[in-house]
């Protein structure tokens, strides 16, 4: 029994665990933030800005593709909405932010004839 008591007293006399340097911890957090900014935040802001410019430049007659994959030609542009002609006398109203890309002129006709 005295064997266990002696080992317990020996453990109590050991030196405390060394503490980490707080400057290293701050540098790690700073490096992690820089990594997140360069690889995630910055590219996403760039894509967002490009999409805002695309939506602001929409005009009557543009051929567009929507985020749903629907193709159409813009008939009217309002503040927040666009009206698309998607077929023969078929007009649909969408929010401007749903426009994914502006296509080159004649794209819809070339798809229909194929």
PDB file of N, CA and C in Angstrom:
ATOM      1  N   UNK A   1       0.808  -1.179   0.000  1.00  0.00           N
ATOM      2  CA  UNK A   1       0.000   0.000   0.000  1.00  0.00           C
ATOM      3  C   UNK A   1       0.861   1.256   0.000  1.00  0.00           C
ATOM      4  N   UNK A   2       1.946   1.254   0.693  1.00  0.00           N
ATOM      5  CA  UNK A   2       2.824   2.417   0.723  1.00  0.00           C
ATOM      6  C   UNK A   2       3.468   2.670  -0.633  1.00  0.00           C
ATOM      7  N   UNK A   3       3.495   1.681  -1.456  1.00  0.00           N
ATOM      8  CA  UNK A   3       4.040   1.848  -2.802  1.00  0.00           C
ATOM      9  C   UNK A   3       3.212   2.852  -3.599  1.00  0.00           C
ATOM     10  N   UNK A   4       1.877   2.794  -3.493  1.00  0.00           N
ATOM     11  CA  UNK A   4       0.997   3.717  -4.225  1.00  0.00           C
ATOM     12  C   UNK A   4       1.051   5.125  -3.663  1.00  0.00           C
ATOM     13  N   UNK A   5       1.189   5.276  -2.397  1.00  0.00           N
ATOM     14  CA  UNK A   5       1.230   6.600  -1.773  1.00  0.00           C
ATOM     15  C   UNK A   5       2.499   7.329  -2.168  1.00  0.00           C
ATOM     16  N   UNK A   6       3.595   6.646  -2.220  1.00  0.00           N
ATOM     17  CA  UNK A   6       4.858   7.280  -2.591  1.00  0.00           C
ATOM     18  C   UNK A   6       4.805   7.793  -4.023  1.00  0.00           C
ATOM     19  N   UNK A   7       4.191   7.051  -4.924  1.00  0.00           N
ATOM     20  CA  UNK A   7       4.121   7.507  -6.319  1.00  0.00           C
ATOM     21  C   UNK A   7       3.185   8.716  -6.439  1.00  0.00           C
ATOM     22  N   UNK A   8       2.140   8.762  -5.639  1.00  0.00           N
ATOM     23  CA  UNK A   8       1.249   9.906  -5.681  1.00  0.00           C
ATOM     24  C   UNK A   8       1.957  11.158  -5.198  1.00  0.00           C
ATOM     25  N   UNK A   9       2.778  11.038  -4.196  1.00  0.00           N
ATOM     26  CA  UNK A   9       3.528  12.197  -3.711  1.00  0.00           C
ATOM     27  C   UNK A   9       4.578  12.620  -4.722  1.00  0.00           C
ATOM     28  N   UNK A  10       5.103  11.683  -5.461  1.00  0.00           N
ATOM     29  CA  UNK A  10       6.108  12.007  -6.459  1.00  0.00           C
ATOM     30  C   UNK A  10       5.481  12.792  -7.614  1.00  0.00           C
ATOM     31  N   UNK A  11       4.272  12.481  -7.959  1.00  0.00           N
ATOM     32  CA  UNK A  11       3.597  13.205  -9.028  1.00  0.00           C
ATOM     33  C   UNK A  11       3.290  14.632  -8.620  1.00  0.00           C
ATOM     34  N   UNK A  12       2.979  14.866  -7.387  1.00  0.00           N
ATOM     35  CA  UNK A  12       2.655  16.202  -6.918  1.00  0.00           C
ATOM     36  C   UNK A  12       3.876  17.121  -6.945  1.00  0.00           C
ATOM     37  N   UNK A  13       5.062  16.564  -6.891  1.00  0.00           N
ATOM     38  CA  UNK A  13       6.266  17.376  -6.845  1.00  0.00           C
ATOM     39  C   UNK A  13       6.824  17.699  -8.229  1.00  0.00           C
ATOM     40  N   UNK A  14       6.184  17.248  -9.322  1.00  0.00           N
ATOM     41  CA  UNK A  14       6.686  17.533 -10.667  1.00  0.00           C
ATOM     42  C   UNK A  14       6.408  18.985 -11.036  1.00  0.00           C
ATOM     43  N   UNK A  15       7.154  19.481 -11.973  1.00  0.00           N
ATOM     44  CA  UNK A  15       7.026  20.868 -12.416  1.00  0.00           C
ATOM     45  C   UNK A  15       5.728  21.031 -13.203  1.00  0.00           C
ATOM     46  N   UNK A  16       5.113  22.216 -13.179  1.00  0.00           N
ATOM     47  CA  UNK A  16       3.890  22.448 -13.945  1.00  0.00           C
ATOM     48  C   UNK A  16       4.182  22.376 -15.450  1.00  0.00           C
ATOM     49  N   UNK A  17       3.150  22.055 -16.226  1.00  0.00           N
ATOM     50  CA  UNK A  17       3.303  21.953 -17.676  1.00  0.00           C
ATOM     51  C   UNK A  17       3.662  23.322 -18.246  1.00  0.00           C
ATOM     52  N   UNK A  18       4.558  23.364 -19.212  1.00  0.00           N
ATOM     53  CA  UNK A  18       4.947  24.653 -19.793  1.00  0.00           C
ATOM     54  C   UNK A  18       3.779  25.265 -20.565  1.00  0.00           C
ATOM     55  N   UNK A  19       3.606  26.570 -20.464  1.00  0.00           N
ATOM     56  CA  UNK A  19       2.536  27.289 -21.164  1.00  0.00           C
ATOM     57  C   UNK A  19       3.031  27.703 -22.552  1.00  0.00           C
ATOM     58  N   UNK A  20       2.109  27.721 -23.543  1.00  0.00           N
ATOM     59  CA  UNK A  20       2.468  28.136 -24.893  1.00  0.00           C
ATOM     60  C   UNK A  20       2.662  29.639 -24.970  1.00  0.00           C
ATOM     61  N   UNK A  21       3.388  30.060 -25.965  1.00  0.00           N
ATOM     62  CA  UNK A  21       3.647  31.477 -26.184  1.00  0.00           C
ATOM     63  C   UNK A  21       2.393  32.110 -26.815  1.00  0.00           C
ATOM     64  N   UNK A  22       1.812  33.137 -26.185  1.00  0.00           N
ATOM     65  CA  UNK A  22       0.588  33.737 -26.743  1.00  0.00           C
ATOM     66  C   UNK A  22       0.828  34.412 -28.096  1.00  0.00           C
ATOM     67  N   UNK A  23       2.044  34.839 -28.363  1.00  0.00           N
ATOM     68  CA  UNK A  23       2.338  35.476 -29.651  1.00  0.00           C
ATOM     69  C   UNK A  23       2.197  34.469 -30.791  1.00  0.00           C
ATOM     70  N   UNK A  24       2.574  33.232 -30.565  1.00  0.00           N
ATOM     71  CA  UNK A  24       2.439  32.194 -31.590  1.00  0.00           C
ATOM     72  C   UNK A  24       0.964  31.932 -31.866  1.00  0.00           C
ATOM     73  N   UNK A  25       0.154  31.914 -30.827  1.00  0.00           N
ATOM     74  CA  UNK A  25      -1.281  31.703 -30.996  1.00  0.00           C
ATOM     75  C   UNK A  25      -1.894  32.833 -31.823  1.00  0.00           C
ATOM     76  N   UNK A  26      -1.517  34.069 -31.544  1.00  0.00           N
ATOM     77  CA  UNK A  26      -2.029  35.203 -32.320  1.00  0.00           C
ATOM     78  C   UNK A  26      -1.588  35.127 -33.775  1.00  0.00           C
ATOM     79  N   UNK A  27      -0.347  34.726 -34.006  1.00  0.00           N
ATOM     80  CA  UNK A  27       0.139  34.582 -35.384  1.00  0.00           C
ATOM     81  C   UNK A  27      -0.608  33.476 -36.122  1.00  0.00           C
ATOM     82  N   UNK A  28      -0.939  32.408 -35.420  1.00  0.00           N
ATOM     83  CA  UNK A  28      -1.704  31.310 -36.040  1.00  0.00           C
ATOM     84  C   UNK A  28      -3.096  31.802 -36.450  1.00  0.00           C
ATOM     85  N   UNK A  29      -3.774  32.555 -35.569  1.00  0.00           N
ATOM     86  CA  UNK A  29      -5.090  33.089 -35.903  1.00  0.00           C
ATOM     87  C   UNK A  29      -5.001  34.086 -37.053  1.00  0.00           C
ATOM     88  N   UNK A  30      -3.976  34.912 -37.052  1.00  0.00           N
ATOM     89  CA  UNK A  30      -3.785  35.867 -38.139  1.00  0.00           C
ATOM     90  C   UNK A  30      -3.537  35.162 -39.461  1.00  0.00           C
ATOM     91  N   UNK A  31      -2.707  34.138 -39.433  1.00  0.00           N
ATOM     92  CA  UNK A  31      -2.441  33.361 -40.644  1.00  0.00           C
ATOM     93  C   UNK A  31      -3.681  32.662 -41.155  1.00  0.00           C
ATOM     94  N   UNK A  32      -4.497  32.152 -40.241  1.00  0.00           N
ATOM     95  CA  UNK A  32      -5.727  31.488 -40.632  1.00  0.00           C
ATOM     96  C   UNK A  32      -6.713  32.474 -41.260  1.00  0.00           C
ATOM     97  N   UNK A  33      -6.815  33.671 -40.689  1.00  0.00           N
ATOM     98  CA  UNK A  33      -7.695  34.689 -41.266  1.00  0.00           C
ATOM     99  C   UNK A  33      -7.205  35.095 -42.654  1.00  0.00           C
ATOM    100  N   UNK A  34      -5.910  35.271 -42.824  1.00  0.00           N
ATOM    101  CA  UNK A  34      -5.343  35.633 -44.128  1.00  0.00           C
ATOM    102  C   UNK A  34      -5.641  34.548 -45.157  1.00  0.00           C
ATOM    103  N   UNK A  35      -5.485  33.301 -44.753  1.00  0.00           N
ATOM    104  CA  UNK A  35      -5.778  32.170 -45.620  1.00  0.00           C
ATOM    105  C   UNK A  35      -7.243  32.191 -46.052  1.00  0.00           C
ATOM    106  N   UNK A  36      -8.154  32.387 -45.100  1.00  0.00           N
ATOM    107  CA  UNK A  36      -9.581  32.423 -45.405  1.00  0.00           C
ATOM    108  C   UNK A  36      -9.911  33.611 -46.317  1.00  0.00           C
ATOM    109  N   UNK A  37      -9.296  34.759 -46.073  1.00  0.00           N
ATOM    110  CA  UNK A  37      -9.562  35.939 -46.881  1.00  0.00           C
ATOM    111  C   UNK A  37      -9.117  35.719 -48.324  1.00  0.00           C
ATOM    112  N   UNK A  38      -7.900  35.213 -48.508  1.00  0.00           N
ATOM    113  CA  UNK A  38      -7.355  35.066 -49.856  1.00  0.00           C
ATOM    114  C   UNK A  38      -8.034  33.960 -50.654  1.00  0.00           C
ATOM    115  N   UNK A  39      -8.433  32.884 -50.013  1.00  0.00           N
ATOM    116  CA  UNK A  39      -8.972  31.752 -50.753  1.00  0.00           C
ATOM    117  C   UNK A  39     -10.497  31.684 -50.786  1.00  0.00           C
ATOM    118  N   UNK A  40     -11.187  32.400 -49.893  1.00  0.00           N
ATOM    119  CA  UNK A  40     -12.647  32.293 -49.861  1.00  0.00           C
ATOM    120  C   UNK A  40     -13.322  33.652 -50.024  1.00  0.00           C
ATOM    121  N   UNK A  41     -13.011  34.600 -49.171  1.00  0.00           N
ATOM    122  CA  UNK A  41     -13.749  35.869 -49.140  1.00  0.00           C
ATOM    123  C   UNK A  41     -13.484  36.710 -50.387  1.00  0.00           C
ATOM    124  N   UNK A  42     -12.226  36.887 -50.753  1.00  0.00           N
ATOM    125  CA  UNK A  42     -11.873  37.759 -51.877  1.00  0.00           C
ATOM    126  C   UNK A  42     -12.449  37.260 -53.207  1.00  0.00           C
ATOM    127  N   UNK A  43     -12.299  35.980 -53.565  1.00  0.00           N
ATOM    128  CA  UNK A  43     -12.898  35.519 -54.830  1.00  0.00           C
ATOM    129  C   UNK A  43     -14.425  35.631 -54.847  1.00  0.00           C
ATOM    130  N   UNK A  44     -15.061  35.391 -53.704  1.00  0.00           N
ATOM    131  CA  UNK A  44     -16.524  35.488 -53.652  1.00  0.00           C
ATOM    132  C   UNK A  44     -16.977  36.933 -53.862  1.00  0.00           C
ATOM    133  N   UNK A  45     -16.283  37.883 -53.277  1.00  0.00           N
ATOM    134  CA  UNK A  45     -16.627  39.302 -53.488  1.00  0.00           C
ATOM    135  C   UNK A  45     -16.439  39.698 -54.943  1.00  0.00           C
ATOM    136  N   UNK A  46     -15.398  39.164 -55.579  1.00  0.00           N
ATOM    137  CA  UNK A  46     -15.149  39.469 -56.985  1.00  0.00           C
ATOM    138  C   UNK A  46     -16.289  38.941 -57.859  1.00  0.00           C
ATOM    139  N   UNK A  47     -16.741  37.698 -57.612  1.00  0.00           N
ATOM    140  CA  UNK A  47     -17.862  37.135 -58.367  1.00  0.00           C
ATOM    141  C   UNK A  47     -19.136  37.940 -58.121  1.00  0.00           C
ATOM    142  N   UNK A  48     -19.349  38.360 -56.888  1.00  0.00           N
ATOM    143  CA  UNK A  48     -20.540  39.133 -56.549  1.00  0.00           C
ATOM    144  C   UNK A  48     -20.544  40.474 -57.282  1.00  0.00           C
ATOM    145  N   UNK A  49     -19.404  41.118 -57.351  1.00  0.00           N
ATOM    146  CA  UNK A  49     -19.299  42.407 -58.040  1.00  0.00           C
ATOM    147  C   UNK A  49     -19.540  42.236 -59.547  1.00  0.00           C
ATOM    148  N   UNK A  50     -18.992  41.171 -60.134  1.00  0.00           N
ATOM    149  CA  UNK A  50     -19.209  40.915 -61.556  1.00  0.00           C
ATOM    150  C   UNK A  50     -20.683  40.666 -61.851  1.00  0.00           C
ATOM    151  N   UNK A  51     -21.366  39.934 -60.965  1.00  0.00           N
ATOM    152  CA  UNK A  51     -22.784  39.662 -61.174  1.00  0.00           C
ATOM    153  C   UNK A  51     -23.611  40.944 -61.044  1.00  0.00           C
ATOM    154  N   UNK A  52     -23.267  41.808 -60.092  1.00  0.00           N
ATOM    155  CA  UNK A  52     -23.982  43.083 -59.955  1.00  0.00           C
ATOM    156  C   UNK A  52     -23.820  43.933 -61.211  1.00  0.00           C
ATOM    157  N   UNK A  53     -22.617  43.946 -61.794  1.00  0.00           N
ATOM    158  CA  UNK A  53     -22.383  44.704 -63.029  1.00  0.00           C
ATOM    159  C   UNK A  53     -23.179  44.108 -64.182  1.00  0.00           C
ATOM    160  N   UNK A  54     -23.260  42.780 -64.242  1.00  0.00           N
ATOM    161  CA  UNK A  54     -24.016  42.099 -65.289  1.00  0.00           C
ATOM    162  C   UNK A  54     -25.495  42.452 -65.181  1.00  0.00           C
ATOM    163  N   UNK A  55     -26.046  42.407 -63.975  1.00  0.00           N
ATOM    164  CA  UNK A  55     -27.465  42.706 -63.762  1.00  0.00           C
ATOM    165  C   UNK A  55     -27.761  44.179 -64.068  1.00  0.00           C
ATOM    166  N   UNK A  56     -26.854  45.054 -63.725  1.00  0.00           N
ATOM    167  CA  UNK A  56     -27.063  46.485 -63.978  1.00  0.00           C
ATOM    168  C   UNK A  56     -27.012  46.804 -65.473  1.00  0.00           C
ATOM    169  N   UNK A  57     -26.316  46.000 -66.257  1.00  0.00           N
ATOM    170  CA  UNK A  57     -26.147  46.277 -67.685  1.00  0.00           C
ATOM    171  C   UNK A  57     -27.185  45.580 -68.566  1.00  0.00           C
ATOM    172  N   UNK A  58     -28.170  44.917 -67.986  1.00  0.00           N
ATOM    173  CA  UNK A  58     -29.179  44.233 -68.794  1.00  0.00           C
ATOM    174  C   UNK A  58     -29.984  45.244 -69.598  1.00  0.00           C
ATOM    175  N   UNK A  59     -30.272  44.878 -70.855  1.00  0.00           N
ATOM    176  CA  UNK A  59     -31.025  45.779 -71.728  1.00  0.00           C
ATOM    177  C   UNK A  59     -31.978  44.966 -72.592  1.00  0.00           C
ATOM    178  N   UNK A  60     -32.942  45.646 -73.153  1.00  0.00           N
ATOM    179  CA  UNK A  60     -33.917  45.016 -74.042  1.00  0.00           C
ATOM    180  C   UNK A  60     -33.184  44.405 -75.234  1.00  0.00           C
ATOM    181  N   UNK A  61     -33.565  43.195 -75.577  1.00  0.00           N
ATOM    182  CA  UNK A  61     -32.960  42.515 -76.726  1.00  0.00           C
ATOM    183  C   UNK A  61     -31.823  41.573 -76.366  1.00  0.00           C
ATOM    184  N   UNK A  62     -31.317  41.642 -75.143  1.00  0.00           N
ATOM    185  CA  UNK A  62     -30.249  40.726 -74.722  1.00  0.00           C
ATOM    186  C   UNK A  62     -30.788  39.314 -74.607  1.00  0.00           C
ATOM    187  N   UNK A  63     -29.996  38.351 -75.012  1.00  0.00           N
ATOM    188  CA  UNK A  63     -30.332  36.944 -74.827  1.00  0.00           C
ATOM    189  C   UNK A  63     -29.613  36.474 -73.572  1.00  0.00           C
ATOM    190  N   UNK A  64     -30.382  35.876 -72.654  1.00  0.00           N
ATOM    191  CA  UNK A  64     -29.823  35.528 -71.351  1.00  0.00           C
ATOM    192  C   UNK A  64     -30.150  34.080 -71.001  1.00  0.00           C
ATOM    193  N   UNK A  65     -29.395  33.560 -70.059  1.00  0.00           N
ATOM    194  CA  UNK A  65     -29.686  32.271 -69.458  1.00  0.00           C
ATOM    195  C   UNK A  65     -29.914  32.532 -67.974  1.00  0.00           C
ATOM    196  N   UNK A  66     -30.981  31.927 -67.452  1.00  0.00           N
ATOM    197  CA  UNK A  66     -31.349  32.126 -66.055  1.00  0.00           C
ATOM    198  C   UNK A  66     -30.640  31.082 -65.187  1.00  0.00           C
ATOM    199  N   UNK A  67     -30.676  31.281 -63.884  1.00  0.00           N
ATOM    200  CA  UNK A  67     -30.044  30.315 -62.978  1.00  0.00           C
ATOM    201  C   UNK A  67     -30.742  28.964 -63.049  1.00  0.00           C
ATOM    202  N   UNK A  68     -31.991  28.928 -63.500  1.00  0.00           N
ATOM    203  CA  UNK A  68     -32.721  27.668 -63.643  1.00  0.00           C
ATOM    204  C   UNK A  68     -32.354  26.937 -64.927  1.00  0.00           C
ATOM    205  N   UNK A  69     -31.621  27.612 -65.823  1.00  0.00           N
ATOM    206  CA  UNK A  69     -31.229  27.007 -67.093  1.00  0.00           C
ATOM    207  C   UNK A  69     -32.109  27.432 -68.248  1.00  0.00           C
ATOM    208  N   UNK A  70     -33.112  28.257 -68.001  1.00  0.00           N
ATOM    209  CA  UNK A  70     -34.026  28.699 -69.039  1.00  0.00           C
ATOM    210  C   UNK A  70     -33.375  29.788 -69.887  1.00  0.00           C
ATOM    211  N   UNK A  71     -33.550  29.669 -71.203  1.00  0.00           N
ATOM    212  CA  UNK A  71     -33.036  30.663 -72.141  1.00  0.00           C
ATOM    213  C   UNK A  71     -34.157  31.597 -72.549  1.00  0.00           C
ATOM    214  N   UNK A  72     -33.825  32.843 -72.801  1.00  0.00           N
ATOM    215  CA  UNK A  72     -34.846  33.774 -73.260  1.00  0.00           C
ATOM    216  C   UNK A  72     -34.250  35.079 -73.733  1.00  0.00           C
ATOM    217  N   UNK A  73     -35.100  35.846 -74.399  1.00  0.00           N
ATOM    218  CA  UNK A  73     -34.720  37.166 -74.902  1.00  0.00           C
ATOM    219  C   UNK A  73     -35.467  38.201 -74.078  1.00  0.00           C
ATOM    220  N   UNK A  74     -34.761  39.220 -73.612  1.00  0.00           N
ATOM    221  CA  UNK A  74     -35.366  40.239 -72.752  1.00  0.00           C
ATOM    222  C   UNK A  74     -36.269  41.146 -73.577  1.00  0.00           C
ATOM    223  N   UNK A  75     -37.540  41.272 -73.134  1.00  0.00           N
ATOM    224  CA  UNK A  75     -38.485  42.177 -73.771  1.00  0.00           C
ATOM    225  C   UNK A  75     -38.574  43.503 -73.030  1.00  0.00           C
ATOM    226  N   UNK A  76     -38.595  43.435 -71.682  1.00  0.00           N
ATOM    227  CA  UNK A  76     -38.684  44.639 -70.866  1.00  0.00           C
ATOM    228  C   UNK A  76     -37.782  44.476 -69.649  1.00  0.00           C
ATOM    229  N   UNK A  77     -37.255  45.606 -69.173  1.00  0.00           N
ATOM    230  CA  UNK A  77     -36.435  45.626 -67.964  1.00  0.00           C
ATOM    231  C   UNK A  77     -37.030  46.650 -67.010  1.00  0.00           C
ATOM    232  N   UNK A  78     -37.372  46.199 -65.787  1.00  0.00           N
ATOM    233  CA  UNK A  78     -37.847  47.098 -64.730  1.00  0.00           C
ATOM    234  C   UNK A  78     -36.723  47.281 -63.726  1.00  0.00           C
ATOM    235  N   UNK A  79     -37.056  47.896 -62.596  1.00  0.00           N
ATOM    236  CA  UNK A  79     -36.048  48.080 -61.552  1.00  0.00           C
ATOM    237  C   UNK A  79     -35.558  46.747 -60.991  1.00  0.00           C
ATOM    238  N   UNK A  80     -36.475  45.837 -60.701  1.00  0.00           N
ATOM    239  CA  UNK A  80     -36.111  44.567 -60.076  1.00  0.00           C
ATOM    240  C   UNK A  80     -36.441  43.348 -60.915  1.00  0.00           C
ATOM    241  N   UNK A  81     -37.148  43.532 -62.039  1.00  0.00           N
ATOM    242  CA  UNK A  81     -37.624  42.394 -62.822  1.00  0.00           C
ATOM    243  C   UNK A  81     -37.268  42.547 -64.294  1.00  0.00           C
ATOM    244  N   UNK A  82     -37.195  41.409 -64.977  1.00  0.00           N
ATOM    245  CA  UNK A  82     -37.061  41.379 -66.434  1.00  0.00           C
ATOM    246  C   UNK A  82     -38.179  40.494 -66.978  1.00  0.00           C
ATOM    247  N   UNK A  83     -38.672  40.844 -68.153  1.00  0.00           N
ATOM    248  CA  UNK A  83     -39.675  40.026 -68.828  1.00  0.00           C
ATOM    249  C   UNK A  83     -38.977  39.367 -70.005  1.00  0.00           C
ATOM    250  N   UNK A  84     -39.043  38.026 -70.046  1.00  0.00           N
ATOM    251  CA  UNK A  84     -38.364  37.265 -71.087  1.00  0.00           C
ATOM    252  C   UNK A  84     -39.374  36.665 -72.053  1.00  0.00           C
ATOM    253  N   UNK A  85     -38.969  36.613 -73.312  1.00  0.00           N
ATOM    254  CA  UNK A  85     -39.718  35.842 -74.294  1.00  0.00           C
ATOM    255  C   UNK A  85     -38.988  34.511 -74.407  1.00  0.00           C
ATOM    256  N   UNK A  86     -39.659  33.448 -73.991  1.00  0.00           N
ATOM    257  CA  UNK A  86     -39.017  32.134 -73.979  1.00  0.00           C
ATOM    258  C   UNK A  86     -39.483  31.245 -75.123  1.00  0.00           C
ATOM    259  N   UNK A  87     -40.515  31.643 -75.820  1.00  0.00           N
ATOM    260  CA  UNK A  87     -41.034  30.877 -76.946  1.00  0.00           C
ATOM    261  C   UNK A  87     -41.907  31.771 -77.782  1.00  0.00           C
ATOM    262  N   UNK A  88     -42.756  31.163 -78.616  1.00  0.00           N
ATOM    263  CA  UNK A  88     -43.668  31.945 -79.453  1.00  0.00           C
ATOM    264  C   UNK A  88     -44.740  32.582 -78.579  1.00  0.00           C
ATOM    265  N   UNK A  89     -44.650  33.886 -78.391  1.00  0.00           N
ATOM    266  CA  UNK A  89     -45.597  34.669 -77.592  1.00  0.00           C
ATOM    267  C   UNK A  89     -45.717  34.179 -76.150  1.00  0.00           C
ATOM    268  N   UNK A  90     -44.665  33.637 -75.598  1.00  0.00           N
ATOM    269  CA  UNK A  90     -44.639  33.213 -74.198  1.00  0.00           C
ATOM    270  C   UNK A  90     -43.734  34.189 -73.450  1.00  0.00           C
ATOM    271  N   UNK A  91     -44.337  34.949 -72.538  1.00  0.00           N
ATOM    272  CA  UNK A  91     -43.584  35.926 -71.762  1.00  0.00           C
ATOM    273  C   UNK A  91     -43.589  35.514 -70.298  1.00  0.00           C
ATOM    274  N   UNK A  92     -42.403  35.525 -69.695  1.00  0.00           N
ATOM    275  CA  UNK A  92     -42.255  35.178 -68.288  1.00  0.00           C
ATOM    276  C   UNK A  92     -41.521  36.301 -67.568  1.00  0.00           C
ATOM    277  N   UNK A  93     -41.915  36.541 -66.333  1.00  0.00           N
ATOM    278  CA  UNK A  93     -41.301  37.606 -65.541  1.00  0.00           C
ATOM    279  C   UNK A  93     -40.397  36.975 -64.483  1.00  0.00           C
ATOM    280  N   UNK A  94     -39.158  37.455 -64.391  1.00  0.00           N
ATOM    281  CA  UNK A  94     -38.178  36.953 -63.440  1.00  0.00           C
ATOM    282  C   UNK A  94     -37.532  38.113 -62.691  1.00  0.00           C
ATOM    283  N   UNK A  95     -36.989  37.808 -61.533  1.00  0.00           N
ATOM    284  CA  UNK A  95     -36.176  38.801 -60.843  1.00  0.00           C
ATOM    285  C   UNK A  95     -34.861  38.956 -61.600  1.00  0.00           C
ATOM    286  N   UNK A  96     -34.325  40.161 -61.584  1.00  0.00           N
ATOM    287  CA  UNK A  96     -33.073  40.416 -62.290  1.00  0.00           C
ATOM    288  C   UNK A  96     -31.910  39.577 -61.751  1.00  0.00           C
ATOM    289  N   UNK A  97     -31.904  39.359 -60.445  1.00  0.00           N
ATOM    290  CA  UNK A  97     -30.787  38.620 -59.847  1.00  0.00           C
ATOM    291  C   UNK A  97     -30.765  37.158 -60.271  1.00  0.00           C
ATOM    292  N   UNK A  98     -31.840  36.657 -60.898  1.00  0.00           N
ATOM    293  CA  UNK A  98     -31.883  35.274 -61.360  1.00  0.00           C
ATOM    294  C   UNK A  98     -31.181  35.091 -62.703  1.00  0.00           C
ATOM    295  N   UNK A  99     -30.731  36.184 -63.322  1.00  0.00           N
ATOM    296  CA  UNK A  99     -30.007  36.088 -64.588  1.00  0.00           C
ATOM    297  C   UNK A  99     -28.596  35.577 -64.291  1.00  0.00           C
ATOM    298  N   UNK A 100     -28.234  34.501 -64.985  1.00  0.00           N
ATOM    299  CA  UNK A 100     -26.918  33.904 -64.763  1.00  0.00           C
ATOM    300  C   UNK A 100     -25.870  34.491 -65.706  1.00  0.00           C
ATOM    301  N   UNK A 101     -26.225  34.626 -66.987  1.00  0.00           N
ATOM    302  CA  UNK A 101     -25.250  35.126 -67.952  1.00  0.00           C
ATOM    303  C   UNK A 101     -25.971  35.720 -69.157  1.00  0.00           C
ATOM    304  N   UNK A 102     -25.289  36.626 -69.836  1.00  0.00           N
ATOM    305  CA  UNK A 102     -25.775  37.185 -71.090  1.00  0.00           C
ATOM    306  C   UNK A 102     -25.091  36.411 -72.205  1.00  0.00           C
ATOM    307  N   UNK A 103     -25.885  35.925 -73.147  1.00  0.00           N
ATOM    308  CA  UNK A 103     -25.374  35.114 -74.245  1.00  0.00           C
ATOM    309  C   UNK A 103     -25.093  35.985 -75.462  1.00  0.00           C
ATOM    310  N   UNK A 104     -24.226  35.535 -76.358  1.00  0.00           N
ATOM    311  CA  UNK A 104     -24.009  36.284 -77.604  1.00  0.00           C
ATOM    312  C   UNK A 104     -25.279  36.304 -78.457  1.00  0.00           C
ATOM    313  N   UNK A 105     -25.459  37.366 -79.216  1.00  0.00           N
ATOM    314  CA  UNK A 105     -26.654  37.511 -80.068  1.00  0.00           C
ATOM    315  C   UNK A 105     -26.732  36.331 -81.052  1.00  0.00           C
ATOM    316  N   UNK A 106     -27.929  35.792 -81.221  1.00  0.00           N
ATOM    317  CA  UNK A 106     -28.147  34.693 -82.145  1.00  0.00           C
ATOM    318  C   UNK A 106     -27.982  33.317 -81.535  1.00  0.00           C
ATOM    319  N   UNK A 107     -27.683  33.228 -80.278  1.00  0.00           N
ATOM    320  CA  UNK A 107     -27.484  31.931 -79.633  1.00  0.00           C
ATOM    321  C   UNK A 107     -28.771  31.122 -79.610  1.00  0.00           C
ATOM    322  N   UNK A 108     -29.891  31.761 -79.290  1.00  0.00           N
ATOM    323  CA  UNK A 108     -31.161  31.055 -79.200  1.00  0.00           C
ATOM    324  C   UNK A 108     -31.587  30.513 -80.557  1.00  0.00           C
ATOM    325  N   UNK A 109     -31.407  31.303 -81.616  1.00  0.00           N
ATOM    326  CA  UNK A 109     -31.762  30.839 -82.963  1.00  0.00           C
ATOM    327  C   UNK A 109     -30.881  29.675 -83.402  1.00  0.00           C
ATOM    328  N   UNK A 110     -29.612  29.722 -83.030  1.00  0.00           N
ATOM    329  CA  UNK A 110     -28.718  28.626 -83.429  1.00  0.00           C
ATOM    330  C   UNK A 110     -29.062  27.341 -82.681  1.00  0.00           C
ATOM    331  N   UNK A 111     -29.571  27.457 -81.458  1.00  0.00           N
ATOM    332  CA  UNK A 111     -29.994  26.273 -80.703  1.00  0.00           C
ATOM    333  C   UNK A 111     -31.291  25.714 -81.274  1.00  0.00           C
ATOM    334  N   UNK A 112     -32.226  26.605 -81.669  1.00  0.00           N
ATOM    335  CA  UNK A 112     -33.508  26.155 -82.217  1.00  0.00           C
ATOM    336  C   UNK A 112     -33.331  25.440 -83.544  1.00  0.00           C
ATOM    337  N   UNK A 113     -32.400  25.898 -84.377  1.00  0.00           N
ATOM    338  CA  UNK A 113     -32.212  25.292 -85.696  1.00  0.00           C
ATOM    339  C   UNK A 113     -31.421  23.990 -85.612  1.00  0.00           C
ATOM    340  N   UNK A 114     -30.760  23.723 -84.520  1.00  0.00           N
ATOM    341  CA  UNK A 114     -29.950  22.508 -84.416  1.00  0.00           C
ATOM    342  C   UNK A 114     -30.769  21.282 -84.148  1.00  0.00           C
TER     343      UNK A 114
END
